[in-house]
Amino acid sequence: MERHRVIKHIVILVSPYSTTLDMSGPMDVFQKAIEHIHQLGRTPEFDYRIHIVSMGKTKTIEMSSGISVISEGSYKTIRYPIDTLIIAGRSQRKEHLPDAAVLKWLREQAKVVRRICSVCAAAFVLADAGLLANRKATTHWMLCEKMARAYPDISVQMDAIFVKDGNIYTSAGITAGIDLALALIEEDLGKKYALLIARILVMFLKRPGNQTQFSMILEAQQIDHQPVSQAIEWITTHLHEEITVEKLAELVLMSPRNFARVFVRESGITPMKYVEKVRLETACRQLTETNLTIEQIANRCGFRNSLNMNRTFTAVFRTTPSQYRRDFRTAL
């Protein structure tokens, strides 16, 4: 006799006039998980079921893009146990902001659902409901300072992709909802399966929550100035070496003074500050994605030893590499 399979109900609560991708990103991640769950090599004891639910009063949800989405109904009509509640965006129109009834319902759900999540500006909905008080949270980088001013009791993580604090998850702007959904899949089914879904979605990289919303390495790819671009490419593959302005200038046949001036003009940052940021970014990735020791990572990234790396992490992140690994690492 076949065992009864548990249904994990994934509810995506959609605000009128929010961004379509806030909804469709997480929805597509879970839909691909449903379609390819047999590729696990083992059969999980549960199935996902996705629900698109309106935060407004009508079944039809008008999005900011101009398209309309037909939901299964209002949040008030839900009669099944919610496993994961994802709030997809927030309207920029005052007349469509969540009312007191929605906020009360969210407070009630937070006590019983396994996970409650927000995508982009929906973090403000959780904040309005009082669910982020004395917690760490994030939102779109353009809104982080606004959130910090409006809610001083929230520890706003200015450039995290997503943040987990207890059973509450907040994510950054728009596409970060996809990263968050993959992290939820990883919690349920493991890292290998989450990576499989990322590949099916043709994602370049499954980003961990700690990764900054701004990557120095990716930003630098936009620089067209050939000597600066050449120096940046060399830095990325020679982090373990001693790097100086003089060495970089010699590499691109420029004087140190002129090279430093041009580098700042093209990148907005000094050469040595750029090197430090790339070393930190690379070290963060290796701390969360490899089993290398901290001493090995320090040597590979050019900190020379773990003591120097510890000092830099403490100054920049106010935490040690060891604690950073414990906070953000996913299972390997």
mmCIF file with all atom_site columns, C-alpha atoms in Angstrom, residues 10-158:
data_model
loop_
_atom_site.group_PDB
_atom_site.id
_atom_site.type_symbol
_atom_site.label_atom_id
_atom_site.label_alt_id
_atom_site.label_comp_id
_atom_site.label_asym_id
_atom_site.label_entity_id
_atom_site.label_seq_id
_atom_site.pdbx_PDB_ins_code
_atom_site.Cartn_x
_atom_site.Cartn_y
_atom_site.Cartn_z
_atom_site.occupancy
_atom_site.B_iso_or_equiv
_atom_site.pdbx_formal_charge
_atom_site.auth_seq_id
_atom_site.auth_comp_id
_atom_site.auth_asym_id
_atom_site.auth_atom_id
_atom_site.pdbx_PDB_model_num
ATOM 1   C CA . ILE A 1 10  ? 3.500   27.061 -1.294  1.00 0.00 ? 10  ILE A CA 1
ATOM 2   C CA . VAL A 1 11  ? 1.384   30.218 -1.240  1.00 0.00 ? 11  VAL A CA 1
ATOM 3   C CA . ILE A 1 12  ? 2.564   33.230 -3.240  1.00 0.00 ? 12  ILE A CA 1
ATOM 4   C CA . LEU A 1 13  ? 0.634   36.229 -1.957  1.00 0.00 ? 13  LEU A CA 1
ATOM 5   C CA . VAL A 1 14  ? 0.581   38.895 -4.669  1.00 0.00 ? 14  VAL A CA 1
ATOM 6   C CA . SER A 1 15  ? 0.046   42.594 -4.128  1.00 0.00 ? 15  SER A CA 1
ATOM 7   C CA . PRO A 1 16  ? -1.798  44.533 -6.865  1.00 0.00 ? 16  PRO A CA 1
ATOM 8   C CA . TYR A 1 17  ? 0.471   46.636 -9.090  1.00 0.00 ? 17  TYR A CA 1
ATOM 9   C CA . SER A 1 18  ? 3.660   44.918 -7.946  1.00 0.00 ? 18  SER A CA 1
ATOM 10  C CA . THR A 1 19  ? 6.417   43.702 -10.277 1.00 0.00 ? 19  THR A CA 1
ATOM 11  C CA . THR A 1 20  ? 5.503   40.563 -12.231 1.00 0.00 ? 20  THR A CA 1
ATOM 12  C CA . LEU A 1 21  ? 8.886   38.896 -11.695 1.00 0.00 ? 21  LEU A CA 1
ATOM 13  C CA . ASP A 1 22  ? 8.445   39.168 -7.913  1.00 0.00 ? 22  ASP A CA 1
ATOM 14  C CA . MET A 1 23  ? 5.689   36.591 -8.369  1.00 0.00 ? 23  MET A CA 1
ATOM 15  C CA . SER A 1 24  ? 6.800   34.609 -11.417 1.00 0.00 ? 24  SER A CA 1
ATOM 16  C CA . GLY A 1 25  ? 10.426  34.100 -10.294 1.00 0.00 ? 25  GLY A CA 1
ATOM 17  C CA . PRO A 1 26  ? 9.678   32.035 -7.154  1.00 0.00 ? 26  PRO A CA 1
ATOM 18  C CA . MET A 1 27  ? 6.704   30.405 -8.894  1.00 0.00 ? 27  MET A CA 1
ATOM 19  C CA . ASP A 1 28  ? 8.857   29.089 -11.757 1.00 0.00 ? 28  ASP A CA 1
ATOM 20  C CA . VAL A 1 29  ? 11.515  27.768 -9.357  1.00 0.00 ? 29  VAL A CA 1
ATOM 21  C CA . PHE A 1 30  ? 8.953   25.696 -7.459  1.00 0.00 ? 30  PHE A CA 1
ATOM 22  C CA . GLN A 1 31  ? 7.219   24.646 -10.681 1.00 0.00 ? 31  GLN A CA 1
ATOM 23  C CA . LYS A 1 32  ? 10.521  23.275 -12.039 1.00 0.00 ? 32  LYS A CA 1
ATOM 24  C CA . ALA A 1 33  ? 11.030  21.463 -8.744  1.00 0.00 ? 33  ALA A CA 1
ATOM 25  C CA . ILE A 1 34  ? 7.624   19.816 -9.192  1.00 0.00 ? 34  ILE A CA 1
ATOM 26  C CA . GLU A 1 35  ? 8.396   18.823 -12.782 1.00 0.00 ? 35  GLU A CA 1
ATOM 27  C CA . HIS A 1 36  ? 11.851  17.390 -12.076 1.00 0.00 ? 36  HIS A CA 1
ATOM 28  C CA . ILE A 1 37  ? 11.481  16.031 -8.562  1.00 0.00 ? 37  ILE A CA 1
ATOM 29  C CA . HIS A 1 38  ? 11.820  12.467 -9.912  1.00 0.00 ? 38  HIS A CA 1
ATOM 30  C CA . GLN A 1 39  ? 15.425  13.246 -10.902 1.00 0.00 ? 39  GLN A CA 1
ATOM 31  C CA . LEU A 1 40  ? 16.448  13.210 -7.246  1.00 0.00 ? 40  LEU A CA 1
ATOM 32  C CA . GLY A 1 41  ? 17.226  9.512  -7.429  1.00 0.00 ? 41  GLY A CA 1
ATOM 33  C CA . ARG A 1 42  ? 15.038  9.097  -4.375  1.00 0.00 ? 42  ARG A CA 1
ATOM 34  C CA . THR A 1 43  ? 11.371  9.854  -3.847  1.00 0.00 ? 43  THR A CA 1
ATOM 35  C CA . PRO A 1 44  ? 10.702  12.559 -1.259  1.00 0.00 ? 44  PRO A CA 1
ATOM 36  C CA . GLU A 1 45  ? 7.862   12.030 1.154   1.00 0.00 ? 45  GLU A CA 1
ATOM 37  C CA . PHE A 1 46  ? 6.080   15.171 0.037   1.00 0.00 ? 46  PHE A CA 1
ATOM 38  C CA . ASP A 1 47  ? 4.805   17.019 -3.006  1.00 0.00 ? 47  ASP A CA 1
ATOM 39  C CA . TYR A 1 48  ? 4.744   20.766 -3.605  1.00 0.00 ? 48  TYR A CA 1
ATOM 40  C CA . ARG A 1 49  ? 1.558   22.522 -4.580  1.00 0.00 ? 49  ARG A CA 1
ATOM 41  C CA . ILE A 1 50  ? 1.754   26.165 -5.718  1.00 0.00 ? 50  ILE A CA 1
ATOM 42  C CA . HIS A 1 51  ? -1.009  28.693 -5.071  1.00 0.00 ? 51  HIS A CA 1
ATOM 43  C CA . ILE A 1 52  ? -1.191  32.236 -6.454  1.00 0.00 ? 52  ILE A CA 1
ATOM 44  C CA . VAL A 1 53  ? -3.334  34.230 -4.032  1.00 0.00 ? 53  VAL A CA 1
ATOM 45  C CA . SER A 1 54  ? -4.462  37.847 -4.171  1.00 0.00 ? 54  SER A CA 1
ATOM 46  C CA . MET A 1 55  ? -3.738  40.310 -1.399  1.00 0.00 ? 55  MET A CA 1
ATOM 47  C CA . GLY A 1 56  ? -6.499  42.474 -2.821  1.00 0.00 ? 56  GLY A CA 1
ATOM 48  C CA . LYS A 1 57  ? -10.234 42.047 -2.890  1.00 0.00 ? 57  LYS A CA 1
ATOM 49  C CA . THR A 1 58  ? -10.565 40.671 -6.426  1.00 0.00 ? 58  THR A CA 1
ATOM 50  C CA . LYS A 1 59  ? -9.449  37.410 -7.976  1.00 0.00 ? 59  LYS A CA 1
ATOM 51  C CA . THR A 1 60  ? -7.828  39.292 -10.864 1.00 0.00 ? 60  THR A CA 1
ATOM 52  C CA . ILE A 1 61  ? -4.527  40.961 -9.965  1.00 0.00 ? 61  ILE A CA 1
ATOM 53  C CA . GLU A 1 62  ? -3.337  43.869 -12.081 1.00 0.00 ? 62  GLU A CA 1
ATOM 54  C CA . MET A 1 63  ? 0.472   44.043 -12.193 1.00 0.00 ? 63  MET A CA 1
ATOM 55  C CA . SER A 1 64  ? 2.720   47.059 -12.684 1.00 0.00 ? 64  SER A CA 1
ATOM 56  C CA . SER A 1 65  ? 3.686   45.751 -16.152 1.00 0.00 ? 65  SER A CA 1
ATOM 57  C CA . GLY A 1 66  ? 0.101   46.098 -17.364 1.00 0.00 ? 66  GLY A CA 1
ATOM 58  C CA . ILE A 1 67  ? -0.715  42.394 -17.478 1.00 0.00 ? 67  ILE A CA 1
ATOM 59  C CA . SER A 1 68  ? -3.410  40.802 -15.330 1.00 0.00 ? 68  SER A CA 1
ATOM 60  C CA . VAL A 1 69  ? -3.010  37.604 -13.335 1.00 0.00 ? 69  VAL A CA 1
ATOM 61  C CA . ILE A 1 70  ? -5.931  35.354 -12.412 1.00 0.00 ? 70  ILE A CA 1
ATOM 62  C CA . SER A 1 71  ? -5.350  34.091 -8.879  1.00 0.00 ? 71  SER A CA 1
ATOM 63  C CA . GLU A 1 72  ? -7.195  31.285 -7.144  1.00 0.00 ? 72  GLU A CA 1
ATOM 64  C CA . GLY A 1 73  ? -8.820  33.905 -4.924  1.00 0.00 ? 73  GLY A CA 1
ATOM 65  C CA . SER A 1 74  ? -8.295  36.174 -1.949  1.00 0.00 ? 74  SER A CA 1
ATOM 66  C CA . TYR A 1 75  ? -6.088  35.225 0.999   1.00 0.00 ? 75  TYR A CA 1
ATOM 67  C CA . LYS A 1 76  ? -9.295  35.106 3.020   1.00 0.00 ? 76  LYS A CA 1
ATOM 68  C CA . THR A 1 77  ? -10.445 32.012 1.096   1.00 0.00 ? 77  THR A CA 1
ATOM 69  C CA . ILE A 1 78  ? -7.457  29.795 2.046   1.00 0.00 ? 78  ILE A CA 1
ATOM 70  C CA . ARG A 1 79  ? -8.615  26.646 3.809   1.00 0.00 ? 79  ARG A CA 1
ATOM 71  C CA . TYR A 1 80  ? -5.466  24.482 3.630   1.00 0.00 ? 80  TYR A CA 1
ATOM 72  C CA . PRO A 1 81  ? -2.381  24.535 5.892   1.00 0.00 ? 81  PRO A CA 1
ATOM 73  C CA . ILE A 1 82  ? 0.316   26.781 4.444   1.00 0.00 ? 82  ILE A CA 1
ATOM 74  C CA . ASP A 1 83  ? 3.846   25.422 4.493   1.00 0.00 ? 83  ASP A CA 1
ATOM 75  C CA . THR A 1 84  ? 5.653   28.402 2.921   1.00 0.00 ? 84  THR A CA 1
ATOM 76  C CA . LEU A 1 85  ? 4.124   31.848 2.477   1.00 0.00 ? 85  LEU A CA 1
ATOM 77  C CA . ILE A 1 86  ? 5.900   34.134 -0.016  1.00 0.00 ? 86  ILE A CA 1
ATOM 78  C CA . ILE A 1 87  ? 4.805   37.761 -0.247  1.00 0.00 ? 87  ILE A CA 1
ATOM 79  C CA . ALA A 1 88  ? 5.607   38.897 -3.779  1.00 0.00 ? 88  ALA A CA 1
ATOM 80  C CA . GLY A 1 89  ? 6.260   42.613 -3.920  1.00 0.00 ? 89  GLY A CA 1
ATOM 81  C CA . ARG A 1 90  ? 4.298   45.592 -2.705  1.00 0.00 ? 90  ARG A CA 1
ATOM 82  C CA . SER A 1 91  ? 2.203   48.114 -4.573  1.00 0.00 ? 91  SER A CA 1
ATOM 83  C CA . GLN A 1 92  ? 3.595   51.620 -4.948  1.00 0.00 ? 92  GLN A CA 1
ATOM 84  C CA . ARG A 1 93  ? 0.045   52.976 -4.954  1.00 0.00 ? 93  ARG A CA 1
ATOM 85  C CA . LYS A 1 94  ? -1.207  54.039 -1.524  1.00 0.00 ? 94  LYS A CA 1
ATOM 86  C CA . GLU A 1 95  ? -4.733  52.830 -2.263  1.00 0.00 ? 95  GLU A CA 1
ATOM 87  C CA . HIS A 1 96  ? -3.411  49.278 -2.739  1.00 0.00 ? 96  HIS A CA 1
ATOM 88  C CA . LEU A 1 97  ? -1.131  49.053 0.300   1.00 0.00 ? 97  LEU A CA 1
ATOM 89  C CA . PRO A 1 98  ? -2.006  46.202 2.709   1.00 0.00 ? 98  PRO A CA 1
ATOM 90  C CA . ASP A 1 99  ? -4.797  47.124 5.090   1.00 0.00 ? 99  ASP A CA 1
ATOM 91  C CA . ALA A 1 100 ? -5.079  46.248 8.781   1.00 0.00 ? 100 ALA A CA 1
ATOM 92  C CA . ALA A 1 101 ? -6.873  42.975 7.978   1.00 0.00 ? 101 ALA A CA 1
ATOM 93  C CA . VAL A 1 102 ? -3.982  41.750 5.808   1.00 0.00 ? 102 VAL A CA 1
ATOM 94  C CA . LEU A 1 103 ? -1.406  42.668 8.454   1.00 0.00 ? 103 LEU A CA 1
ATOM 95  C CA . LYS A 1 104 ? -3.403  40.898 11.166  1.00 0.00 ? 104 LYS A CA 1
ATOM 96  C CA . TRP A 1 105 ? -3.683  37.786 8.969   1.00 0.00 ? 105 TRP A CA 1
ATOM 97  C CA . LEU A 1 106 ? 0.093   37.823 8.384   1.00 0.00 ? 106 LEU A CA 1
ATOM 98  C CA . ARG A 1 107 ? 0.771   38.012 12.123  1.00 0.00 ? 107 ARG A CA 1
ATOM 99  C CA . GLU A 1 108 ? -1.485  35.001 12.646  1.00 0.00 ? 108 GLU A CA 1
ATOM 100 C CA . GLN A 1 109 ? 0.174   33.039 9.831   1.00 0.00 ? 109 GLN A CA 1
ATOM 101 C CA . ALA A 1 110 ? 3.667   33.764 11.152  1.00 0.00 ? 110 ALA A CA 1
ATOM 102 C CA . LYS A 1 111 ? 2.818   31.735 14.235  1.00 0.00 ? 111 LYS A CA 1
ATOM 103 C CA . VAL A 1 112 ? 1.820   28.595 12.323  1.00 0.00 ? 112 VAL A CA 1
ATOM 104 C CA . VAL A 1 113 ? 3.535   28.476 8.913   1.00 0.00 ? 113 VAL A CA 1
ATOM 105 C CA . ARG A 1 114 ? 6.932   26.832 8.582   1.00 0.00 ? 114 ARG A CA 1
ATOM 106 C CA . ARG A 1 115 ? 8.373   29.731 6.567   1.00 0.00 ? 115 ARG A CA 1
ATOM 107 C CA . ILE A 1 116 ? 7.221   33.244 5.751   1.00 0.00 ? 116 ILE A CA 1
ATOM 108 C CA . CYS A 1 117 ? 9.145   35.140 3.069   1.00 0.00 ? 117 CYS A CA 1
ATOM 109 C CA . SER A 1 118 ? 9.214   38.452 1.226   1.00 0.00 ? 118 SER A CA 1
ATOM 110 C CA . VAL A 1 119 ? 10.495  39.441 -2.202  1.00 0.00 ? 119 VAL A CA 1
ATOM 111 C CA . CYS A 1 120 ? 11.849  42.950 -2.787  1.00 0.00 ? 120 CYS A CA 1
ATOM 112 C CA . ALA A 1 121 ? 9.666   45.741 -1.297  1.00 0.00 ? 121 ALA A CA 1
ATOM 113 C CA . ALA A 1 122 ? 7.363   43.155 0.323   1.00 0.00 ? 122 ALA A CA 1
ATOM 114 C CA . ALA A 1 123 ? 9.762   43.336 3.274   1.00 0.00 ? 123 ALA A CA 1
ATOM 115 C CA . PHE A 1 124 ? 7.889   46.535 4.154   1.00 0.00 ? 124 PHE A CA 1
ATOM 116 C CA . VAL A 1 125 ? 4.689   44.494 4.416   1.00 0.00 ? 125 VAL A CA 1
ATOM 117 C CA . LEU A 1 126 ? 6.355   42.231 6.982   1.00 0.00 ? 126 LEU A CA 1
ATOM 118 C CA . ALA A 1 127 ? 7.716   45.311 8.750   1.00 0.00 ? 127 ALA A CA 1
ATOM 119 C CA . ASP A 1 128 ? 4.264   46.940 8.828   1.00 0.00 ? 128 ASP A CA 1
ATOM 120 C CA . ALA A 1 129 ? 2.925   43.733 10.383  1.00 0.00 ? 129 ALA A CA 1
ATOM 121 C CA . GLY A 1 130 ? 5.584   43.955 13.096  1.00 0.00 ? 130 GLY A CA 1
ATOM 122 C CA . LEU A 1 131 ? 7.206   40.675 12.027  1.00 0.00 ? 131 LEU A CA 1
ATOM 123 C CA . LEU A 1 132 ? 10.703  42.096 11.472  1.00 0.00 ? 132 LEU A CA 1
ATOM 124 C CA . ALA A 1 133 ? 11.090  43.855 14.813  1.00 0.00 ? 133 ALA A CA 1
ATOM 125 C CA . ASN A 1 134 ? 14.485  43.068 16.357  1.00 0.00 ? 134 ASN A CA 1
ATOM 126 C CA . ARG A 1 135 ? 15.377  40.877 13.389  1.00 0.00 ? 135 ARG A CA 1
ATOM 127 C CA . LYS A 1 136 ? 17.861  41.002 10.528  1.00 0.00 ? 136 LYS A CA 1
ATOM 128 C CA . ALA A 1 137 ? 16.285  41.726 7.145   1.00 0.00 ? 137 ALA A CA 1
ATOM 129 C CA . THR A 1 138 ? 16.975  43.064 3.678   1.00 0.00 ? 138 THR A CA 1
ATOM 130 C CA . THR A 1 139 ? 15.130  44.558 0.726   1.00 0.00 ? 139 THR A CA 1
ATOM 131 C CA . HIS A 1 140 ? 15.978  46.198 -2.599  1.00 0.00 ? 140 HIS A CA 1
ATOM 132 C CA . TRP A 1 141 ? 19.189  48.201 -2.241  1.00 0.00 ? 141 TRP A CA 1
ATOM 133 C CA . MET A 1 142 ? 17.369  51.415 -3.203  1.00 0.00 ? 142 MET A CA 1
ATOM 134 C CA . LEU A 1 143 ? 14.999  50.926 -0.255  1.00 0.00 ? 143 LEU A CA 1
ATOM 135 C CA . CYS A 1 144 ? 17.389  49.739 2.469   1.00 0.00 ? 144 CYS A CA 1
ATOM 136 C CA . GLU A 1 145 ? 18.107  53.187 3.906   1.00 0.00 ? 145 GLU A CA 1
ATOM 137 C CA . LYS A 1 146 ? 14.409  54.018 3.843   1.00 0.00 ? 146 LYS A CA 1
ATOM 138 C CA . MET A 1 147 ? 13.662  50.861 5.807   1.00 0.00 ? 147 MET A CA 1
ATOM 139 C CA . ALA A 1 148 ? 16.443  51.561 8.304   1.00 0.00 ? 148 ALA A CA 1
ATOM 140 C CA . ARG A 1 149 ? 15.052  55.062 8.950   1.00 0.00 ? 149 ARG A CA 1
ATOM 141 C CA . ALA A 1 150 ? 11.407  53.960 9.159   1.00 0.00 ? 150 ALA A CA 1
ATOM 142 C CA . TYR A 1 151 ? 12.080  50.894 11.314  1.00 0.00 ? 151 TYR A CA 1
ATOM 143 C CA . PRO A 1 152 ? 15.097  51.485 13.593  1.00 0.00 ? 152 PRO A CA 1
ATOM 144 C CA . ASP A 1 153 ? 14.394  48.214 15.412  1.00 0.00 ? 153 ASP A CA 1
ATOM 145 C CA . ILE A 1 154 ? 15.217  46.245 12.220  1.00 0.00 ? 154 ILE A CA 1
ATOM 146 C CA . SER A 1 155 ? 18.859  45.337 11.553  1.00 0.00 ? 155 SER A CA 1
ATOM 147 C CA . VAL A 1 156 ? 18.843  46.114 7.821   1.00 0.00 ? 156 VAL A CA 1
ATOM 148 C CA . GLN A 1 157 ? 21.459  44.142 5.870   1.00 0.00 ? 157 GLN A CA 1
ATOM 149 C CA . MET A 1 158 ? 22.169  46.715 3.194   1.00 0.00 ? 158 MET A CA 1
#
